[in-house]
Tab-separated table of C-alpha atoms and ligand atoms in Angstrom:
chain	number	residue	atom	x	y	z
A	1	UNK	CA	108.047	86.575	113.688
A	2	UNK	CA	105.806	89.424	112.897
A	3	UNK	CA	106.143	89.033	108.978
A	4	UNK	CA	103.629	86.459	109.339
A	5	UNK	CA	101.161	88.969	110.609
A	6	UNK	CA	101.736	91.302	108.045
A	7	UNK	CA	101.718	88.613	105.324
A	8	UNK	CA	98.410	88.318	106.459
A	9	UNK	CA	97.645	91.405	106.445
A	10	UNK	CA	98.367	91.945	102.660
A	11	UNK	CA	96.005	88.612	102.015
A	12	UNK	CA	93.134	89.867	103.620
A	13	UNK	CA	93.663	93.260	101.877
A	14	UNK	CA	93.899	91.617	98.650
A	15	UNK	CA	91.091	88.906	99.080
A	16	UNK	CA	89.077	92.214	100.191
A	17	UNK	CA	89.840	94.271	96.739
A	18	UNK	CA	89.718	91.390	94.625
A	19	UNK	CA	86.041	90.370	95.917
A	20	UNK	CA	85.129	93.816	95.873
A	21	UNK	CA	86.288	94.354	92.038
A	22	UNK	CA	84.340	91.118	91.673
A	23	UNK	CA	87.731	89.544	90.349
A	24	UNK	CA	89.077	86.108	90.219
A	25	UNK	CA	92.525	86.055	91.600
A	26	UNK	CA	95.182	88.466	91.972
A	27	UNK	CA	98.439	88.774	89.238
A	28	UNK	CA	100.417	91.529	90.360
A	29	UNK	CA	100.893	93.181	94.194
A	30	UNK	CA	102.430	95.806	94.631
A	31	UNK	CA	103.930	96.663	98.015
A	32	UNK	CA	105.552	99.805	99.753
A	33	UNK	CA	107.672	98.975	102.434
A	34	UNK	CA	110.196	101.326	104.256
A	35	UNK	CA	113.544	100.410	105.570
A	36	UNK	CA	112.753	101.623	109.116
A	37	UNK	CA	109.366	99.934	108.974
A	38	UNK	CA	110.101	96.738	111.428
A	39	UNK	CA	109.396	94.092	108.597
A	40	UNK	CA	112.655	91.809	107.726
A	41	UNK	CA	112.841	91.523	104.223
A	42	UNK	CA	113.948	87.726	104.198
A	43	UNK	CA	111.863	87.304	106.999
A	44	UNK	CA	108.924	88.112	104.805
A	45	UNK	CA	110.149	86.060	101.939
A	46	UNK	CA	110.123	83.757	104.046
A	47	UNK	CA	106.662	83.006	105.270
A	48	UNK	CA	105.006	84.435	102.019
A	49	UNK	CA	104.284	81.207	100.249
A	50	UNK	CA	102.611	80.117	103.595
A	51	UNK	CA	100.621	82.467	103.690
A	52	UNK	CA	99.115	83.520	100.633
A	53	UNK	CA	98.457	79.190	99.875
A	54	UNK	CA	94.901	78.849	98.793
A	55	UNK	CA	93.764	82.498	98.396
A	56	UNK	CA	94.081	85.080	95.261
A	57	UNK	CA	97.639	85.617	96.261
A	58	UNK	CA	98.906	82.282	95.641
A	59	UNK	CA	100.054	83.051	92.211
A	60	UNK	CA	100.919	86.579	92.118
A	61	UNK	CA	103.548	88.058	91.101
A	62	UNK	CA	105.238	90.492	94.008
A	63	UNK	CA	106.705	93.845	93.540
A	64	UNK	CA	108.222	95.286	96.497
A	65	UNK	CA	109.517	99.274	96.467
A	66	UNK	CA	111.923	99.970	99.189
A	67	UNK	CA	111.679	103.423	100.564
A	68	UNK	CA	114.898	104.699	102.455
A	69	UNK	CA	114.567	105.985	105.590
A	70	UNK	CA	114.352	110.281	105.878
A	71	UNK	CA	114.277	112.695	108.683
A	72	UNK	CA	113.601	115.751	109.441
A	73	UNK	CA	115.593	117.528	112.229
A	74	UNK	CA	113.624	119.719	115.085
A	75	UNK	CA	116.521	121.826	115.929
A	76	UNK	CA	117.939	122.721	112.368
A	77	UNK	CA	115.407	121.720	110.089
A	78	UNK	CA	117.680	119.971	107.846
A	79	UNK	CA	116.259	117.213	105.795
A	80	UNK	CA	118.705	113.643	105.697
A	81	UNK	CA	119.086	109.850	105.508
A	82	UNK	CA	118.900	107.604	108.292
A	83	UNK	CA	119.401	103.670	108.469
A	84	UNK	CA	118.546	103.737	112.005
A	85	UNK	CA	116.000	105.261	114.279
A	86	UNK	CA	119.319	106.309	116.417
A	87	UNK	CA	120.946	108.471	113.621
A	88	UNK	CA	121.346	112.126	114.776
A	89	UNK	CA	121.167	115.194	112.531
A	90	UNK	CA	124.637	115.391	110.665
A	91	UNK	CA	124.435	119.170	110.517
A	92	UNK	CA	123.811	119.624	114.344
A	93	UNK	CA	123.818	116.500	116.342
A	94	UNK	CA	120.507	116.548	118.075
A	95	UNK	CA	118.767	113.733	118.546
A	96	UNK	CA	115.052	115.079	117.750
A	97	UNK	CA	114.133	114.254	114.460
A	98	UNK	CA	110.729	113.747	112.699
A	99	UNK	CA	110.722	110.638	110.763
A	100	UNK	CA	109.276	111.797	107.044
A	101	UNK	CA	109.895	108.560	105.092
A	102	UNK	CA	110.831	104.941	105.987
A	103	UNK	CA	107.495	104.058	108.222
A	104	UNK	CA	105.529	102.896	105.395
A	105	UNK	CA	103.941	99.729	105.046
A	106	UNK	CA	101.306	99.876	102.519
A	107	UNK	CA	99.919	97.886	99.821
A	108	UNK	CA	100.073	100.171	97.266
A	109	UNK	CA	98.386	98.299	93.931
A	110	UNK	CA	96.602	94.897	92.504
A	111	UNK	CA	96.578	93.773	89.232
A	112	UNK	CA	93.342	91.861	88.817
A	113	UNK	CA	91.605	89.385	86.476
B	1	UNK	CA	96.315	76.082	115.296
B	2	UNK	CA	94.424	75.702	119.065
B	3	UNK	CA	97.246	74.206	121.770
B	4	UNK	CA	94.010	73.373	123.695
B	5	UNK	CA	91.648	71.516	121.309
B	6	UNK	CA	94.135	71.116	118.071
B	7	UNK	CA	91.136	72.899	116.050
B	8	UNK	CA	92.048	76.288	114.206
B	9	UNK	CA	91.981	77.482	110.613
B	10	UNK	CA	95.905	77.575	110.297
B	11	UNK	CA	96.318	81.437	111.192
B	12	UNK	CA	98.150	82.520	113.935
B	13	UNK	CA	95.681	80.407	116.288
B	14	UNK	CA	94.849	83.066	119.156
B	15	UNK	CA	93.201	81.786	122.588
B	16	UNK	CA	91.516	83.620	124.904
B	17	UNK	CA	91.263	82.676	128.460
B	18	UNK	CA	89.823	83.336	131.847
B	19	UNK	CA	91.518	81.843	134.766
B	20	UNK	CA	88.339	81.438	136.469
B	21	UNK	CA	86.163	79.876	133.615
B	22	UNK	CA	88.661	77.229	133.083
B	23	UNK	CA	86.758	74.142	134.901
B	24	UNK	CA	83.910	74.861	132.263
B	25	UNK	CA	86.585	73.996	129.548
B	26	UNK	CA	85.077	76.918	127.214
B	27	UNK	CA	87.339	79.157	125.056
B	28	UNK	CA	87.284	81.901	122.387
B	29	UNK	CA	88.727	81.689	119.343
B	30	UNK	CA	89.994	84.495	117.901
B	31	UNK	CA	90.627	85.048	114.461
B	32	UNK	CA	90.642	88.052	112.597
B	33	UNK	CA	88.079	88.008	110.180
B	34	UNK	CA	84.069	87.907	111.245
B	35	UNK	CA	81.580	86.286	110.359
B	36	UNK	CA	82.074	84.235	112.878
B	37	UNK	CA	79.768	81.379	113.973
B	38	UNK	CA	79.779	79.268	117.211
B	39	UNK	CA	79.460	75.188	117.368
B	40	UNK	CA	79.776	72.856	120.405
B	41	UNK	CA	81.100	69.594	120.549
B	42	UNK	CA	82.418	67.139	123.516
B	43	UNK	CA	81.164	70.113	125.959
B	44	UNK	CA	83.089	73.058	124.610
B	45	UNK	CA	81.908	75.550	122.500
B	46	UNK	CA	84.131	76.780	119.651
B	47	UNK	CA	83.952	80.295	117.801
B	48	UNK	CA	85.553	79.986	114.188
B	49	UNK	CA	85.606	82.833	111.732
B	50	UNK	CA	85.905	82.004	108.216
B	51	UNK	CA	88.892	83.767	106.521
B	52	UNK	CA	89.158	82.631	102.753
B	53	UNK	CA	85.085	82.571	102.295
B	54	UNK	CA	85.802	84.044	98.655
B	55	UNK	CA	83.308	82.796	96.108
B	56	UNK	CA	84.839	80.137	94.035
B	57	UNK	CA	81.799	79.628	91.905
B	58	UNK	CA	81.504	81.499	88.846
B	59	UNK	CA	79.417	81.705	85.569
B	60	UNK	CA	82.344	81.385	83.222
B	61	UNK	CA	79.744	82.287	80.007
B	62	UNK	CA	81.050	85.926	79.924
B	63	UNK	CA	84.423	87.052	79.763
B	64	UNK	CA	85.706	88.141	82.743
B	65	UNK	CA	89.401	87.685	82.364
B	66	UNK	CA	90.552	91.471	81.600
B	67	UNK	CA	93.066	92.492	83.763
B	68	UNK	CA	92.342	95.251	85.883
B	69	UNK	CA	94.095	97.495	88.303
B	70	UNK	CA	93.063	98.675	91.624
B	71	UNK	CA	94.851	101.711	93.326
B	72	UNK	CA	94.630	100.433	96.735
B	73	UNK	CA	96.885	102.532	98.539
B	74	UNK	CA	95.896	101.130	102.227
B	75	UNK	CA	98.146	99.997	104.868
B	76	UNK	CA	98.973	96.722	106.114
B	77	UNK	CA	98.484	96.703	109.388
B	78	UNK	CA	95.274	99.037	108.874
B	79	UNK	CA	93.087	96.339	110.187
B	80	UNK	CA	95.380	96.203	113.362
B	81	UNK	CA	94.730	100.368	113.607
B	82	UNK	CA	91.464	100.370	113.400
B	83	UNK	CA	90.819	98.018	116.403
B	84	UNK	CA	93.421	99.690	118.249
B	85	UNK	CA	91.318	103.131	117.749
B	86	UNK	CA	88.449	101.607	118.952
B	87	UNK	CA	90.092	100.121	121.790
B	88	UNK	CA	91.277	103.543	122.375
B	89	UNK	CA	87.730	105.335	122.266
B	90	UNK	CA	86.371	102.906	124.360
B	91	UNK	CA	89.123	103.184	127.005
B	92	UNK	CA	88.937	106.778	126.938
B	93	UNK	CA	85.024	106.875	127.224
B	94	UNK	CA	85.156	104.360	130.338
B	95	UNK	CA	88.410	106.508	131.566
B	96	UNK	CA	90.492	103.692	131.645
B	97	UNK	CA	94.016	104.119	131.785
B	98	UNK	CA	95.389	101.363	129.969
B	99	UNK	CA	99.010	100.244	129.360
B	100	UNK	CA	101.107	97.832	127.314
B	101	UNK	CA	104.243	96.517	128.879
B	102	UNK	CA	106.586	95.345	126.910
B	103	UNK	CA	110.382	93.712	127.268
B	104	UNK	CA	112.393	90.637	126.357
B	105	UNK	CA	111.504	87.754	127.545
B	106	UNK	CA	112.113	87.110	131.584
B	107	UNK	CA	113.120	91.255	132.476
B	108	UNK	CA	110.158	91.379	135.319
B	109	UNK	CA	106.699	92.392	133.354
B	110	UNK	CA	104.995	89.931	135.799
B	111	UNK	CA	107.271	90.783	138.953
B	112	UNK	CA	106.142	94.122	138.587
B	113	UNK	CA	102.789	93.434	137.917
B	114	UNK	CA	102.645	91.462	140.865
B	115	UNK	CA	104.334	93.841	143.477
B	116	UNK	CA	102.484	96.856	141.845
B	117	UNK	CA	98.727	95.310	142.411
B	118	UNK	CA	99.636	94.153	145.675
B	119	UNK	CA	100.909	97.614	146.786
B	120	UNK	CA	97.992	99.730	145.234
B	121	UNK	CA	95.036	97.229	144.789
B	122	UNK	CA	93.299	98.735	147.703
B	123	UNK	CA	93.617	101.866	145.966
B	124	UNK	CA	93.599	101.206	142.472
B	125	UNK	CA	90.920	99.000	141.108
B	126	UNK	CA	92.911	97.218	138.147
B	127	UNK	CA	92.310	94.844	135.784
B	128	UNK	CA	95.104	92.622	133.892
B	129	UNK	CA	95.524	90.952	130.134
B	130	UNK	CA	98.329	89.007	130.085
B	131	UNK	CA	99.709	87.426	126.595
B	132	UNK	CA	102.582	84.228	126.324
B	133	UNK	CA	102.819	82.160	123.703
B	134	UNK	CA	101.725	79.242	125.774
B	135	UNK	CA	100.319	78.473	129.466
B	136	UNK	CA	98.002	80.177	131.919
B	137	UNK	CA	101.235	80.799	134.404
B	138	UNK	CA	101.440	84.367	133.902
B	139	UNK	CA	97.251	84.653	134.619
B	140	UNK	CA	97.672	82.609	137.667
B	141	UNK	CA	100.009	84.562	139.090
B	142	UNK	CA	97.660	87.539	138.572
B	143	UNK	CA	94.738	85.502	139.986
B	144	UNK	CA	96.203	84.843	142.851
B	145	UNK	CA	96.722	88.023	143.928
B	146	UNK	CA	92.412	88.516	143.382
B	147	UNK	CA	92.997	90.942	140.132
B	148	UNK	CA	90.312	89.855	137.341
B	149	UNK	CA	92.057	88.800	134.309
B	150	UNK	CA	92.613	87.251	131.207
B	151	UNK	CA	95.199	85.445	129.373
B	152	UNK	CA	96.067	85.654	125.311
B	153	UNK	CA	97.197	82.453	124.093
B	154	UNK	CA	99.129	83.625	121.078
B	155	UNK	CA	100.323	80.398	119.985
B	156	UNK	CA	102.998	80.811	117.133
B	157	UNK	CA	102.177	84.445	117.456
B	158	UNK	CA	105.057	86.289	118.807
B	159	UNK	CA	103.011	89.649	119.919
B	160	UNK	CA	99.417	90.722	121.197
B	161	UNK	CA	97.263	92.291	118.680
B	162	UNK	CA	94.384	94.573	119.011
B	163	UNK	CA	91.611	92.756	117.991
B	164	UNK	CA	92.390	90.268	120.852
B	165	UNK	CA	92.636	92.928	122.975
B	166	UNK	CA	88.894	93.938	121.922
B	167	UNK	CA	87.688	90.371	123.090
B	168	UNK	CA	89.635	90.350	125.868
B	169	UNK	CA	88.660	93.405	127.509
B	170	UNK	CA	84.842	92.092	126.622
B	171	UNK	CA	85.418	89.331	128.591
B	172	UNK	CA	86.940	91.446	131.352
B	173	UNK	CA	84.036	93.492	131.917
B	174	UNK	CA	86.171	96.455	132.890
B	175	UNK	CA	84.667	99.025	134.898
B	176	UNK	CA	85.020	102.776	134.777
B	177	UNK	CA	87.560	104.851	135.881
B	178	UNK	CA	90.114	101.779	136.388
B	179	UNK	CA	93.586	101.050	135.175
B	180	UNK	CA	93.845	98.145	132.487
B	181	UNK	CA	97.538	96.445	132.420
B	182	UNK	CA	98.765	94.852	129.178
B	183	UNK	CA	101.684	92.775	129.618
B	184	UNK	CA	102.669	91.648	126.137
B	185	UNK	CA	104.229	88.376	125.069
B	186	UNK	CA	107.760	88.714	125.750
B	187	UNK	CA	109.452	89.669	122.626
B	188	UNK	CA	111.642	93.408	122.099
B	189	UNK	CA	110.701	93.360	118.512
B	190	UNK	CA	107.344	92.310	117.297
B	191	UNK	CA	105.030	94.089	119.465
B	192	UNK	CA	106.589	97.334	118.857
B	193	UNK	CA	104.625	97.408	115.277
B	194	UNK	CA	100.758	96.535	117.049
B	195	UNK	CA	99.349	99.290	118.542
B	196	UNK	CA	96.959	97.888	120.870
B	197	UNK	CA	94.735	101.496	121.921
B	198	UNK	CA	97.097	101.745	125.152
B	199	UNK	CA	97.560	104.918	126.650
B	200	UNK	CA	101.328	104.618	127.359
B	201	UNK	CA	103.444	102.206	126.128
B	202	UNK	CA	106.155	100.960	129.000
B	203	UNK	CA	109.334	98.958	127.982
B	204	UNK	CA	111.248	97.021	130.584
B	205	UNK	CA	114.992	96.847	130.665
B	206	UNK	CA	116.667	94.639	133.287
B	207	UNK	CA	120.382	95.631	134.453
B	208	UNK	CA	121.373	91.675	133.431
B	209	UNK	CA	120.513	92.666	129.207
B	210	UNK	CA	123.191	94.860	128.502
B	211	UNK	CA	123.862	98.601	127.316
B	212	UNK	CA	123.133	98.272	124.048
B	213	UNK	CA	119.647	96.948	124.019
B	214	UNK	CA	118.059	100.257	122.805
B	215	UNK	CA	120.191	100.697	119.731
B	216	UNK	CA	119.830	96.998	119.138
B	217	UNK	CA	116.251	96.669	119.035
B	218	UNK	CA	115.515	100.492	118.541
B	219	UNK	CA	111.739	100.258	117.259
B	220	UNK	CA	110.846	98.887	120.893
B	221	UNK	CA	112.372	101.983	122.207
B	222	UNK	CA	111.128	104.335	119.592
B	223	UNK	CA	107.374	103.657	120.138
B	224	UNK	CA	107.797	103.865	124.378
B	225	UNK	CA	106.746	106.276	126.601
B	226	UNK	CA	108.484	104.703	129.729
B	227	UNK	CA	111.173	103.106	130.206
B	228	UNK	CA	111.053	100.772	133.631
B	229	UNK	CA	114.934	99.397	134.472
B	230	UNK	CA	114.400	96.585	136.413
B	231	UNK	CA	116.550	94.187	138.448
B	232	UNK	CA	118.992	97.309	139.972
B	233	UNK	CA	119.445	95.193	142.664
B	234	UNK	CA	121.498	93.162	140.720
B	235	UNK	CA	123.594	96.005	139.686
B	236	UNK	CA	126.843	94.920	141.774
B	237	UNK	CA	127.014	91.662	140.451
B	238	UNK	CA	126.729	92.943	136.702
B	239	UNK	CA	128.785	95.186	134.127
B	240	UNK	CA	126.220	97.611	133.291
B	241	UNK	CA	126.667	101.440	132.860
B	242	UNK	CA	122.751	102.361	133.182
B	243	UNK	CA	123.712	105.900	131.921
B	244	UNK	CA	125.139	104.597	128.926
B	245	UNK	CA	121.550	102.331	128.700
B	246	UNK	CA	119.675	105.894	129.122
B	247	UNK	CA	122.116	107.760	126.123
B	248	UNK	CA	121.338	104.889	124.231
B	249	UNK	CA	117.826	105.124	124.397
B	250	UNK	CA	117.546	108.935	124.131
B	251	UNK	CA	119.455	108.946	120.686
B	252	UNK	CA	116.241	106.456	119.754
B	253	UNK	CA	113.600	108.488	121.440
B	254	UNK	CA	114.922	111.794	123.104
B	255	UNK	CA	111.481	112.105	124.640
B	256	UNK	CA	111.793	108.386	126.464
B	257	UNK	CA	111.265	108.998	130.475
B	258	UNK	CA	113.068	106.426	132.658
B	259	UNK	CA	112.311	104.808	136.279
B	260	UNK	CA	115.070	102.595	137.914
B	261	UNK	CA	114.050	100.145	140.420
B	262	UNK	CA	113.604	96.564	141.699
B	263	UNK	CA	110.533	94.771	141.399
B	264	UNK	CA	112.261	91.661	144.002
B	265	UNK	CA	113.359	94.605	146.609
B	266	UNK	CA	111.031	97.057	146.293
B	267	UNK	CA	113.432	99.888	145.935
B	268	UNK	CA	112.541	102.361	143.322
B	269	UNK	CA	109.032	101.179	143.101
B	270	UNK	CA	107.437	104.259	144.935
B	271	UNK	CA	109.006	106.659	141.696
B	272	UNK	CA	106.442	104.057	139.764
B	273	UNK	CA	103.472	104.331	141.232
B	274	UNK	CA	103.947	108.055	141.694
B	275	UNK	CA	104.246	108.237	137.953
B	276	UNK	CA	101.475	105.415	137.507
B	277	UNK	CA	98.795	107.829	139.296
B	278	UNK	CA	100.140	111.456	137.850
B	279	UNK	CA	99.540	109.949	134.435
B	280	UNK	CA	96.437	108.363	135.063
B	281	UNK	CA	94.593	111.260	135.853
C	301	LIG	N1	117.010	89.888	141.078
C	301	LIG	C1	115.844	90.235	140.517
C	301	LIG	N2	115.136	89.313	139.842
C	301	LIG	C2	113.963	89.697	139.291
C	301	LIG	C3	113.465	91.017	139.387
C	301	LIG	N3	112.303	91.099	138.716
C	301	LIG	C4	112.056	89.863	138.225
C	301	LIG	N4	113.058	89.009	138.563
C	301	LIG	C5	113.166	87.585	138.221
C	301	LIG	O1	113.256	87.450	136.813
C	301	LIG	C6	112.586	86.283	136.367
C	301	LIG	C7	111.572	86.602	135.299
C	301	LIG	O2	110.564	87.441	135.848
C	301	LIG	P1	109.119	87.570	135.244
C	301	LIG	O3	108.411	88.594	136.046
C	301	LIG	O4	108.473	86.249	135.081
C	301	LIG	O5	109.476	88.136	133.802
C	301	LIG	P2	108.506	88.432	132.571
C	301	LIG	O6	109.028	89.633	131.884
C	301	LIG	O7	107.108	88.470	133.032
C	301	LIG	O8	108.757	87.148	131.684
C	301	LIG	P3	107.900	86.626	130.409
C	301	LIG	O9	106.449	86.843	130.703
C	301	LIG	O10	108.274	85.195	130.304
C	301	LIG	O11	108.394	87.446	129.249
C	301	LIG	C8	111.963	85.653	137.620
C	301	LIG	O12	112.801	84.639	138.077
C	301	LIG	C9	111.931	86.823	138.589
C	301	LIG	O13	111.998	86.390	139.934
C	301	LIG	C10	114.257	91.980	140.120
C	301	LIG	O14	113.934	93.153	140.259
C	301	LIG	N5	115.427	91.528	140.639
C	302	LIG	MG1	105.413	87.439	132.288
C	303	LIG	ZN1	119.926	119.479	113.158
């Protein structure tokens, strides 16, 4: 389960800011996270209290944006929706697509004290 | 958590080890935060990092309880990218063509690892990192074959990441001009997020997993530049239309290339190392 690893990853990003603000612990996270990303949502849910025990994340609050997934076709340049990494342009079928939104994984703010 | 000592600073509780060094009962510990500081006891030595080494001492005499906000903006698996980079840089600076195998668990990674050093070692100086959840098998089997490598322990962890790739290949002492192998812990989702600085990335399909595999587990797919089906021996026994397997793939990555072959029987393999020393120059 790679949630754990990106659990992690948010901690260590947050125990980073939160030292360097000179802050205590953190309040409020908030968290970008696409739908063609790779990170289960219940997955991460999941391990969360696990992994934020005993740093500034233990009591935070967590605010998670999903961001649908949006391409960008090669052939046609039309702009659309996907759910999957399969999905072909519905104006012209091709399968060449530049993913434009959906990837992200990012921690995007902290509320500190 | 360590499987070999039980010591470990609850995180995913990486190993590193060398075949060879085993005897001396010495290991690594990776973890992904330095400082990290070394102490021996009963023998072995032990390398911890300390994770959570936030201050908890404070002068509470001023107020220091406004809230604040910080614009981060930084992604998650940033840490992960950076190694990887530097991985890269170095690889590229040495000229080492390195890449990352990955597949489910049991579709050949090591079979073909094993046929492909055999066939080429006298003309390909490799070097192997090999990562399982648990055991040296995987590294023995390399040994034996008289390829230098080293195994990733990734304990709970269910994929290689790149800063245990860094200490690995340390350990390695790769030499120049050389081809590194990365076979992953077996897993068609995880390691598809952990860029590890590879060169190419190689998924392996075997002809017993089904059509659908790509469109199932599309990330795997997405992020490949090759995609090895293994096992075709096996294709008269099985229900398999391998060019519904490739249409499947090509809807997730139209750029995916795709070698057929048997790592048991041999067929197919020459396609492989053809492609093997093309891209490697
Ligand atoms: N029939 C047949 N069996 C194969 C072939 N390649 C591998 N196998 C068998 O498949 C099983 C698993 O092979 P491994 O090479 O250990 O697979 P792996 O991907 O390294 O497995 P993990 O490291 O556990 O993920 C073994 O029993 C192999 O003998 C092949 O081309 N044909
Ligand atoms: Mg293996
Ligand atoms: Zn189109």
């Amino acid at each position: 389960m790679h949630e754990l690893s990106v659990a992690l990853g948010i901690v260590k990003i947050a125990e980073d800011e939160t030292a360097k603000a000179g802050a205590e612990k953190v309040e409020l996270i908030e968290l970008e996270i696409g739908t063609l990303a790779g990170v289960d949502f219940e997955s991460l849910e999941f391990v969360w209290p696990a992994a934020v025990k005993d740093t500034v994340l233990e009591f935070a609050l967590k605010k998670i944006s999903v961001l649908k997934g949006k391409a960008k076709c090669v052939d046609c340049d039309t702009v659309f929706e996907i759910q999957h990494l399969y999905d072909s342009c519905p104006e012209c079928g091709s399968n060449f697509k530049g993913i434009i939104q959906g990837k992200e994984l990012r921690v995007k703010a902290l509320e500190v004290v | 958590m360590c499987g070999t000592c039980g010591c470990g600073n609850g995180e995913n509780g990486v190993s590193i080890h060398n075949p060879k060094d085993l005897k001396t009962n010495e290991h690594g510990h990776h973890h992904h935060d330095e400082p990290a500081h070394e102490h021996t006891h009963d023998g072995h030595t032990h390398t911890h990092s300390h994770d959570h080494a936030h201050a908890h001492e404070h002068d509470h005499q001023h107020a220091h309880h406004q809230k604040k906000v910080i614009e981060v903006e930084q992604d998650i698996l940033h840490h992960n990218d950076v190694m990887a980079a530097r991985n890269r840089g170095y690889f590229e600076a040495k000229n080492i063509f390195a890449l990352n195998l990955v597949s489910s668990p049991g579709s050949g990674k090591t079979s073909l690892l094993e046929r492909t050093l055999k066939d080429l070692k006298t003309e390909i100086p490799f070097f192997v990192i090999e990562g399982d959840q648990q055991t040296m098998n995987d590294a023995n089997r390399i040994a034996a074959i008289d390829i230098p490598v080293i195994q990733i322990n990734t304990g709970k962890g269910c994929h290689l990441e790149s800063d245990a790739i860094f200490d690995a290949v340390k350990r390695l002492n790769i030499t120049d001009n050389t081809v590194l192998m990365i076979e992953n812990v077996g897993n068609l989702v995880c390691p598809s997020m952990f860029d590890l600085g590879e060169s190419k990335r190689v998924v392996i399909i075997s002809t017993t997993e089904g059509e659908d595999k790509p469109i199932k587990y599309p990330d795997m797919f997405h992020t490949s530049d090759l995609c090895i089906i293994n096992k075709i021996d096996l294709l008269p026994y099985v229900h398999i239309d391998v060019e519904k397997l490739k249409q499947h793939a090509l809807k997730v990555n139209p750029k995916l290339q795709f070698i057929e072959l048997s790592a048991t029987t041999g067929e197919g393999m020459n396609t492989w190392y053809d492609w093997l020393k093309k891209q490697k120059n």
